[in-house]
Tab-separated table of C-alpha atoms in Angstrom:
chain	number	residue	atom	x	y	z
A	18	MET	CA	0.323	0.457	0.140
A	19	LYS	CA	0.986	3.860	-0.526
A	20	ILE	CA	0.805	5.324	2.439
A	21	GLY	CA	1.027	9.523	2.314
A	22	CYS	CA	1.442	11.980	5.032
A	23	PRO	CA	0.796	15.344	3.840
A	24	THR	CA	1.238	18.783	6.392
A	25	GLU	CA	-0.901	19.718	8.637
A	26	ILE	CA	-2.636	22.413	7.628
A	27	LYS	CA	-4.802	23.833	10.305
A	28	PRO	CA	-3.833	26.440	12.248
A	29	GLN	CA	-1.133	26.187	14.632
A	30	GLU	CA	-0.988	22.928	14.065
A	31	PHE	CA	2.100	21.757	14.299
A	32	ARG	CA	1.846	17.496	14.648
A	33	VAL	CA	2.573	15.434	12.017
A	34	GLY	CA	0.671	12.095	11.122
A	35	LEU	CA	3.519	10.028	10.962
A	36	THR	CA	7.156	9.680	12.639
A	37	PRO	CA	10.110	8.766	10.701
A	38	ASN	CA	9.907	5.570	13.315
A	39	ALA	CA	6.511	4.835	12.188
A	40	ALA	CA	7.255	5.217	8.723
A	41	GLN	CA	10.501	2.843	8.889
A	42	GLU	CA	7.779	0.313	10.399
A	43	ALA	CA	5.425	0.419	7.119
A	44	ILE	CA	8.434	0.551	4.605
A	45	ALA	CA	9.891	-2.696	6.913
A	46	HIS	CA	6.012	-4.193	6.199
A	47	GLY	CA	6.561	-3.743	2.237
A	48	HIS	CA	4.735	-0.710	1.983
A	49	GLU	CA	5.828	2.710	0.356
A	50	VAL	CA	5.817	5.763	2.762
A	51	ILE	CA	5.038	9.191	1.097
A	52	VAL	CA	5.945	12.100	3.396
A	53	GLN	CA	5.380	16.141	2.339
A	54	ALA	CA	8.246	18.666	2.648
A	55	GLY	CA	8.325	19.999	5.736
A	56	ALA	CA	5.363	18.117	7.137
A	57	GLY	CA	7.614	16.927	10.349
A	58	VAL	CA	9.777	20.168	11.054
A	59	GLY	CA	7.240	21.571	13.468
A	60	ALA	CA	7.255	18.284	15.839
A	61	GLY	CA	11.126	18.673	15.119
A	62	PHE	CA	11.319	15.973	12.619
A	63	GLU	CA	13.235	17.082	9.300
A	64	ASP	CA	12.737	16.010	5.757
A	65	ALA	CA	16.225	13.926	6.478
A	66	ASP	CA	14.999	12.054	9.140
A	67	TYR	CA	11.728	10.462	6.753
A	68	THR	CA	14.748	9.803	3.931
A	69	ALA	CA	16.719	8.028	6.595
A	70	ALA	CA	13.924	6.225	7.371
A	71	GLY	CA	12.951	5.291	3.824
A	72	ALA	CA	10.068	7.667	2.688
A	73	THR	CA	9.702	9.675	-0.424
A	74	ILE	CA	9.473	13.448	0.349
A	75	ILE	CA	7.089	14.652	-2.250
A	76	ASP	CA	6.729	18.832	-2.419
A	77	THR	CA	2.920	19.506	-2.685
A	78	ALA	CA	-0.562	17.568	-0.839
A	79	LYS	CA	-1.762	17.610	-4.086
A	80	GLU	CA	0.622	14.652	-5.410
A	81	ILE	CA	0.330	13.058	-1.984
A	82	PHE	CA	-4.043	12.938	-1.733
A	83	ALA	CA	-3.444	11.789	-5.509
A	84	SER	CA	-1.285	8.692	-5.309
A	85	ALA	CA	-1.369	7.240	-1.973
A	86	ASP	CA	-3.688	5.019	-1.447
A	87	MET	CA	-3.953	5.719	2.666
A	88	ILE	CA	-3.701	9.221	3.853
A	89	VAL	CA	-2.467	9.595	7.787
A	90	LYS	CA	-3.315	12.925	9.036
A	91	VAL	CA	-3.779	14.360	12.682
A	92	LYS	CA	-6.102	16.498	12.050
A	93	GLU	CA	-9.278	16.463	10.498
A	94	PRO	CA	-9.520	17.789	6.769
A	95	GLN	CA	-9.773	21.208	5.958
A	96	ALA	CA	-12.178	21.984	3.310
A	97	GLY	CA	-9.463	22.361	0.564
A	98	GLU	CA	-8.195	18.532	1.556
A	99	ARG	CA	-11.209	17.441	1.417
A	100	LYS	CA	-11.743	18.292	-2.275
A	101	MET	CA	-8.974	16.042	-2.778
A	102	LEU	CA	-10.104	13.182	-0.928
A	103	ARG	CA	-11.476	10.169	-3.872
A	104	GLU	CA	-13.625	7.276	-3.968
A	105	GLY	CA	-11.644	4.277	-2.495
A	106	GLN	CA	-9.155	6.173	-0.801
A	107	LEU	CA	-8.455	5.192	3.117
A	108	LEU	CA	-8.220	8.389	5.475
A	109	PHE	CA	-7.223	7.358	9.034
A	110	THR	CA	-6.999	10.867	11.101
A	111	TYR	CA	-8.805	12.541	13.893
A	112	LEU	CA	-12.356	12.991	12.532
A	113	HIS	CA	-14.731	14.594	15.536
A	114	LEU	CA	-17.691	14.466	12.888
A	115	ALA	CA	-20.649	15.153	15.432
A	116	PRO	CA	-20.534	18.881	16.034
A	117	ASP	CA	-18.942	19.530	12.119
A	118	PRO	CA	-21.965	18.776	9.575
A	119	ASP	CA	-19.565	20.472	6.556
A	120	GLN	CA	-16.844	18.028	7.167
A	121	THR	CA	-19.377	15.272	7.477
A	122	HIS	CA	-21.342	15.957	4.182
A	123	ASP	CA	-17.628	16.668	2.314
A	124	LEU	CA	-16.845	13.013	3.461
A	125	LEU	CA	-19.629	11.780	2.426
A	126	ALA	CA	-19.618	13.272	-1.243
A	127	SER	CA	-16.017	11.999	-1.670
A	128	GLY	CA	-16.752	8.542	-1.338
A	129	CYS	CA	-13.015	7.695	0.644
A	130	THR	CA	-13.279	5.155	3.751
A	131	ALA	CA	-12.795	7.324	6.348
A	132	ILE	CA	-11.670	5.947	10.001
A	133	ALA	CA	-11.629	8.269	13.130
A	134	TYR	CA	-8.451	7.713	15.531
A	135	GLU	CA	-11.026	9.164	18.536
A	136	THR	CA	-14.116	5.784	18.192
A	137	VAL	CA	-11.099	3.002	17.952
A	138	THR	CA	-12.016	1.493	21.422
A	139	ASP	CA	-9.599	-1.303	23.294
A	140	ARG	CA	-10.813	-4.092	24.833
A	141	ASN	CA	-11.575	-2.191	28.477
A	142	GLY	CA	-13.599	0.011	26.689
A	143	GLY	CA	-11.083	2.880	26.567
A	144	LEU	CA	-10.296	4.982	23.450
A	145	PRO	CA	-6.594	3.907	22.913
A	146	LEU	CA	-6.250	6.368	20.022
A	147	LEU	CA	-7.590	9.247	21.728
A	148	ALA	CA	-5.822	8.621	25.286
A	149	PRO	CA	-2.582	10.076	24.429
A	150	MET	CA	-3.665	13.009	23.457
A	151	SER	CA	-6.456	13.317	26.681
A	152	GLU	CA	-3.142	13.091	28.492
A	153	VAL	CA	-1.824	15.784	26.687
A	154	ALA	CA	-4.558	18.165	26.777
A	155	GLY	CA	-5.422	17.362	30.322
A	156	ARG	CA	-1.714	17.891	31.655
A	157	LEU	CA	-1.987	21.249	29.590
A	158	ALA	CA	-5.061	22.084	30.840
A	159	PRO	CA	-3.943	23.877	34.322
A	160	GLN	CA	-1.128	25.300	32.934
A	161	VAL	CA	-3.269	27.594	30.182
A	162	GLY	CA	-5.459	27.892	32.694
A	163	ALA	CA	-3.623	29.550	35.029
A	164	TRP	CA	-2.249	31.666	32.093
A	165	THR	CA	-6.035	32.472	31.387
A	166	LEU	CA	-6.449	33.283	34.891
A	167	GLN	CA	-3.955	35.967	35.233
A	168	LYS	CA	-4.856	39.619	35.846
A	169	ALA	CA	-3.583	40.607	32.199
A	170	ASN	CA	-4.959	37.997	30.390
A	171	GLY	CA	-8.241	39.275	31.659
A	172	GLY	CA	-8.714	36.074	34.872
A	173	ARG	CA	-9.180	36.947	38.003
A	174	GLY	CA	-5.724	37.357	39.209
A	175	VAL	CA	-5.552	34.263	41.281
A	176	LEU	CA	-2.390	32.421	41.527
A	177	MET	CA	-3.285	28.734	41.516
A	178	GLY	CA	-1.226	27.555	44.389
A	179	GLY	CA	-1.709	30.446	46.354
A	180	VAL	CA	1.311	31.759	49.223
A	181	PRO	CA	1.196	32.036	52.826
A	182	GLY	CA	-1.784	33.847	54.027
A	183	VAL	CA	-3.679	33.406	50.619
A	184	GLY	CA	-5.769	30.580	49.727
A	185	PRO	CA	-4.572	28.481	46.683
A	186	ALA	CA	-7.122	28.717	43.474
A	187	LYS	CA	-10.321	26.354	43.566
A	188	VAL	CA	-10.274	24.284	40.526
A	189	MET	CA	-13.434	22.294	39.144
A	190	VAL	CA	-12.894	19.665	36.905
A	191	ILE	CA	-15.971	18.312	34.937
A	192	GLY	CA	-15.320	14.402	34.173
A	193	GLY	CA	-13.219	11.716	35.779
A	194	GLY	CA	-12.005	10.045	32.448
A	195	VAL	CA	-8.638	10.321	31.057
A	196	VAL	CA	-8.848	14.266	30.208
A	197	GLY	CA	-10.209	15.075	33.919
A	198	THR	CA	-8.069	12.054	35.904
A	199	HIS	CA	-4.719	14.045	34.193
A	200	ALA	CA	-5.724	17.415	34.494
A	201	ALA	CA	-6.466	17.313	38.063
A	202	ARG	CA	-3.348	15.492	39.200
A	203	ILE	CA	-1.447	18.756	37.367
A	204	ALA	CA	-3.609	21.193	39.339
A	205	ALA	CA	-3.098	19.566	42.167
A	206	GLY	CA	0.289	19.602	41.857
A	207	MET	CA	0.146	23.048	41.344
A	208	GLY	CA	-0.789	23.763	44.769
A	209	ALA	CA	-4.801	24.060	43.951
A	210	ASP	CA	-7.498	22.769	45.773
A	211	VAL	CA	-9.112	20.651	43.156
A	212	THR	CA	-12.570	19.000	42.818
A	213	VAL	CA	-13.550	16.288	39.972
A	214	LEU	CA	-17.023	15.775	39.073
A	215	ASP	CA	-18.633	13.118	37.592
A	216	ARG	CA	-21.382	10.746	37.344
A	217	SER	CA	-20.083	7.464	37.834
A	218	LEU	CA	-19.858	5.883	41.383
A	219	PRO	CA	-17.208	3.290	40.544
A	220	ARG	CA	-14.991	6.241	38.599
A	221	MET	CA	-15.316	8.261	41.899
A	222	ARG	CA	-14.322	5.070	44.314
A	223	TYR	CA	-11.263	4.438	41.973
A	224	LEU	CA	-10.551	8.045	41.568
A	225	ASP	CA	-10.846	8.737	45.978
A	226	ASP	CA	-8.854	5.162	46.214
A	227	ILE	CA	-5.701	6.341	44.189
A	228	TYR	CA	-5.910	10.620	44.789
A	229	GLY	CA	-8.140	11.003	47.923
A	230	GLY	CA	-5.387	12.715	49.262
A	231	THR	CA	-4.493	14.693	45.902
A	232	PHE	CA	-7.995	16.011	45.080
A	233	LYS	CA	-12.179	15.994	46.187
A	234	THR	CA	-15.046	14.174	43.966
A	235	ALA	CA	-17.888	15.227	43.749
A	236	TYR	CA	-21.378	13.593	42.145
A	237	ALA	CA	-21.796	15.352	38.811
A	238	SER	CA	-25.378	16.596	39.634
A	239	ALA	CA	-27.095	19.765	37.885
A	240	GLY	CA	-27.271	21.325	41.395
A	241	ASN	CA	-23.725	20.368	42.704
A	242	THR	CA	-22.321	21.332	39.204
A	243	ILE	CA	-23.569	25.050	39.686
A	244	GLU	CA	-22.838	25.205	43.688
A	245	LEU	CA	-19.674	24.396	42.584
A	246	ALA	CA	-19.177	26.299	40.002
A	247	ARG	CA	-20.231	29.536	41.950
A	248	GLN	CA	-16.918	28.990	43.963
A	249	ALA	CA	-14.928	28.501	41.387
A	250	ASP	CA	-12.195	30.312	39.890
A	251	MET	CA	-10.978	27.785	37.335
A	252	ILE	CA	-13.403	24.856	35.614
A	253	ILE	CA	-12.073	22.433	32.971
A	254	GLY	CA	-14.642	20.985	30.755
A	255	ALA	CA	-13.518	17.411	30.265
A	256	VAL	CA	-16.565	15.310	29.518
A	257	LEU	CA	-16.896	12.828	26.705
A	258	ILE	CA	-19.161	10.927	24.425
A	259	PRO	CA	-16.902	8.674	22.258
A	260	GLY	CA	-18.353	9.966	18.844
A	261	ALA	CA	-21.094	12.133	19.835
A	262	ALA	CA	-21.692	15.955	20.495
A	263	ALA	CA	-20.349	17.171	24.223
A	264	PRO	CA	-23.391	17.741	26.285
A	265	LYS	CA	-23.943	21.311	27.672
A	266	LEU	CA	-22.715	21.587	31.364
A	267	ILE	CA	-22.704	25.225	31.977
A	268	SER	CA	-25.610	27.684	30.072
A	269	ARG	CA	-24.765	31.349	29.338
A	270	ALA	CA	-27.528	32.227	31.916
A	271	GLN	CA	-25.430	30.478	34.724
A	272	LEU	CA	-22.170	32.467	33.512
A	273	SER	CA	-23.485	35.403	35.649
A	274	GLU	CA	-23.489	33.265	38.937
A	275	LEU	CA	-19.504	32.221	38.770
A	276	LYS	CA	-16.797	34.280	40.105
A	277	PRO	CA	-15.675	37.716	37.722
A	278	GLY	CA	-12.464	36.819	35.804
A	279	ALA	CA	-13.165	33.136	36.194
A	280	ALA	CA	-11.275	30.800	33.557
A	281	LEU	CA	-13.396	28.104	31.462
A	282	VAL	CA	-11.565	25.629	29.920
A	283	ASP	CA	-12.999	23.593	27.085
A	284	VAL	CA	-11.254	20.390	26.307
A	285	ALA	CA	-14.230	19.284	25.052
A	286	ILE	CA	-14.115	21.580	22.291
A	287	ASP	CA	-13.147	19.064	19.332
A	288	GLN	CA	-16.602	17.749	20.471
A	289	GLY	CA	-18.714	20.799	20.170
A	290	GLY	CA	-17.730	22.290	23.811
A	291	CYS	CA	-19.138	21.516	27.122
A	292	PHE	CA	-20.301	24.702	28.268
A	293	GLU	CA	-23.251	26.501	26.081
A	294	THR	CA	-20.396	29.741	25.256
A	295	SER	CA	-17.694	27.959	24.142
A	296	LYS	CA	-16.475	28.246	20.997
A	297	ALA	CA	-13.384	26.989	19.065
A	298	THR	CA	-10.312	29.231	18.989
A	299	THR	CA	-6.566	28.595	18.331
A	300	HIS	CA	-3.216	29.051	19.486
A	301	GLN	CA	-2.657	32.429	18.372
A	302	ASP	CA	-5.797	33.790	19.820
A	303	PRO	CA	-7.043	31.300	22.090
A	304	VAL	CA	-8.900	33.047	24.906
A	305	TYR	CA	-12.436	35.456	24.805
A	306	GLU	CA	-14.254	36.862	27.440
A	307	VAL	CA	-18.246	36.273	27.491
A	308	ASP	CA	-19.999	38.090	30.814
A	309	GLY	CA	-17.081	38.965	32.406
A	310	ILE	CA	-15.856	35.028	32.244
A	311	MET	CA	-12.541	34.075	30.033
A	312	HIS	CA	-12.780	31.159	27.540
A	313	TYR	CA	-9.936	29.386	26.387
A	314	CYS	CA	-11.438	27.240	23.802
A	315	VAL	CA	-8.484	25.701	21.741
A	316	ALA	CA	-9.465	22.795	19.361
A	317	ASN	CA	-6.177	21.388	19.296
A	318	MET	CA	-4.685	21.939	22.643
A	319	PRO	CA	-1.763	18.964	22.130
A	320	GLY	CA	-0.550	20.909	18.622
A	321	ALA	CA	0.955	23.227	21.487
A	322	VAL	CA	3.645	20.398	22.825
A	323	ALA	CA	3.922	19.036	18.937
A	324	ARG	CA	6.789	16.704	19.607
A	325	THR	CA	5.376	15.226	22.372
A	326	SER	CA	2.213	14.780	21.449
A	327	THR	CA	3.341	13.524	18.069
A	328	ILE	CA	5.674	10.664	19.546
A	329	ALA	CA	2.508	9.623	21.835
A	330	LEU	CA	-0.082	9.295	19.053
A	331	GLY	CA	2.534	7.779	16.550
A	332	ASN	CA	2.817	5.029	19.312
A	333	ALA	CA	-0.664	4.278	19.711
A	334	THR	CA	-1.163	4.438	15.813
A	335	MET	CA	1.147	2.585	14.600
A	336	PRO	CA	-0.182	-1.327	15.364
A	337	PHE	CA	-3.603	-0.489	13.891
A	338	MET	CA	-2.097	2.003	10.873
A	339	LEU	CA	0.264	-1.225	9.841
A	340	ALA	CA	-2.282	-3.812	10.183
A	341	LEU	CA	-5.215	-1.484	7.987
A	342	ALA	CA	-2.081	-1.082	5.598
A	343	ASP	CA	-0.940	-4.637	5.709
A	344	LYS	CA	-4.903	-6.352	5.452
A	345	GLY	CA	-6.973	-3.304	3.700
A	346	TRP	CA	-9.234	-1.632	5.550
A	347	LYS	CA	-11.788	-4.566	5.343
A	348	GLN	CA	-10.019	-7.238	6.334
A	349	ALA	CA	-8.612	-5.001	9.167
A	350	CYS	CA	-11.431	-4.204	10.260
A	351	ALA	CA	-13.269	-7.508	10.280
A	352	ASP	CA	-9.871	-9.024	11.949
A	353	ASP	CA	-10.049	-6.560	15.008
A	354	PRO	CA	-13.872	-5.155	16.458
A	355	HIS	CA	-11.963	-2.110	18.042
A	356	LEU	CA	-10.714	-0.695	14.948
A	357	LYS	CA	-13.988	-1.692	13.295
A	358	ALA	CA	-15.228	1.137	16.122
A	359	GLY	CA	-13.564	3.649	14.049
A	360	LEU	CA	-15.464	3.702	11.003
A	361	ASN	CA	-17.017	6.206	10.029
A	362	VAL	CA	-17.744	6.733	6.423
A	363	HIS	CA	-17.812	4.601	3.739
A	364	ALA	CA	-18.410	4.901	0.238
A	365	GLY	CA	-20.684	8.066	0.818
A	366	LYS	CA	-22.698	6.473	3.985
A	367	LEU	CA	-22.314	7.005	7.659
A	368	THR	CA	-21.280	4.591	9.559
A	369	TYR	CA	-20.940	5.821	13.028
A	370	ALA	CA	-24.703	6.221	14.642
A	371	ALA	CA	-23.828	8.815	16.896
A	372	VAL	CA	-22.783	10.852	14.454
A	373	GLY	CA	-26.069	10.280	12.562
A	374	GLU	CA	-28.118	10.931	15.426
A	375	ALA	CA	-26.273	14.005	16.227
A	376	LEU	CA	-26.391	15.442	12.466
A	377	GLY	CA	-29.505	14.046	11.672
A	378	ILE	CA	-28.383	11.366	8.634
A	379	ASP	CA	-29.248	8.018	8.117
A	380	SER	CA	-26.359	5.530	9.402
A	381	ILE	CA	-25.490	1.812	8.558
A	382	THR	CA	-23.492	-0.529	10.610
A	383	ALA	CA	-19.977	-1.066	10.254
A	384	ASP	CA	-20.733	-4.981	9.430
A	385	GLN	CA	-23.259	-3.442	6.461
A	386	ALA	CA	-20.050	-1.514	5.248
A	387	ILE	CA	-17.770	-4.067	5.095
A	388	ALA	CA	-20.257	-6.656	3.992
A	389	GLY	CA	-21.104	-4.359	0.715
């Protein structure tokens, strides 16, 4: 199979879909790898690193899309890239289709087969290709939230750890999954007073057993959520429903009940965001204010630490990428139900029910797509 890796073109996206190590592995399996010139520079990989691994450097994305059997990326294809996709081509990347009807319709129109990193599962019910970026985003969230809280950036002017005689910032983390756990650990490590909200009692028991002395837990009822939100200096939204739009947990009307200058960090923005007033921002212009509340809603947070993120993502995606290249997508998905869960689009049909429900589009099952 000819595997193509174009340069990411989303604003301030410095990651790359293939590391030189992943390219070397694919070539060792008998595949051809083509990489756009400069694709890895933002993550610290030079073209020479790819050629040393056996890959071929190609000048333009147009040539990559025109000749590759499989396109491996990081972020969802942008409008110009979607026009270059073709029938029968395989796309393997993050998609986040539920809040993005334009991308969904373009992918359906292209006739390509698209497998989304964020809906591939594992035997424990986890999301192994989302997890490494969730870990990165979770660990970044208190860091960027602390910056947002600084008075010069519009925040309350509160220091995360406080100082002797002055209490620390109160941080509320909504969601106790991978993002929330990592966010809570880092926020607590910065000296903040941290509470994690979740609806799963087994998850809260686990967090309390492991981190009981580090941060607190609370049940995420509507009443508890707003009561704790009123006290918070920073609220980190870390709620995920796999493949579906994120639930809105704090409304526009409730912003007036929060402390002026409080920081909202929405890590769920890729899935539409979990605050009603969230809208995607970029690293270049990350923060905006609504009703006196500061919002940090960068849609590709891990891109800020592109080298760490690229290597972590490459470690996770490589086995799946090799299976798709070695067997073809149909056989690879038939052999692995967890990879099959990543199938979102095939030949003009939606193959992921949660996306169909979010966008009002009929879907077929992945098994129907494979059988067809």
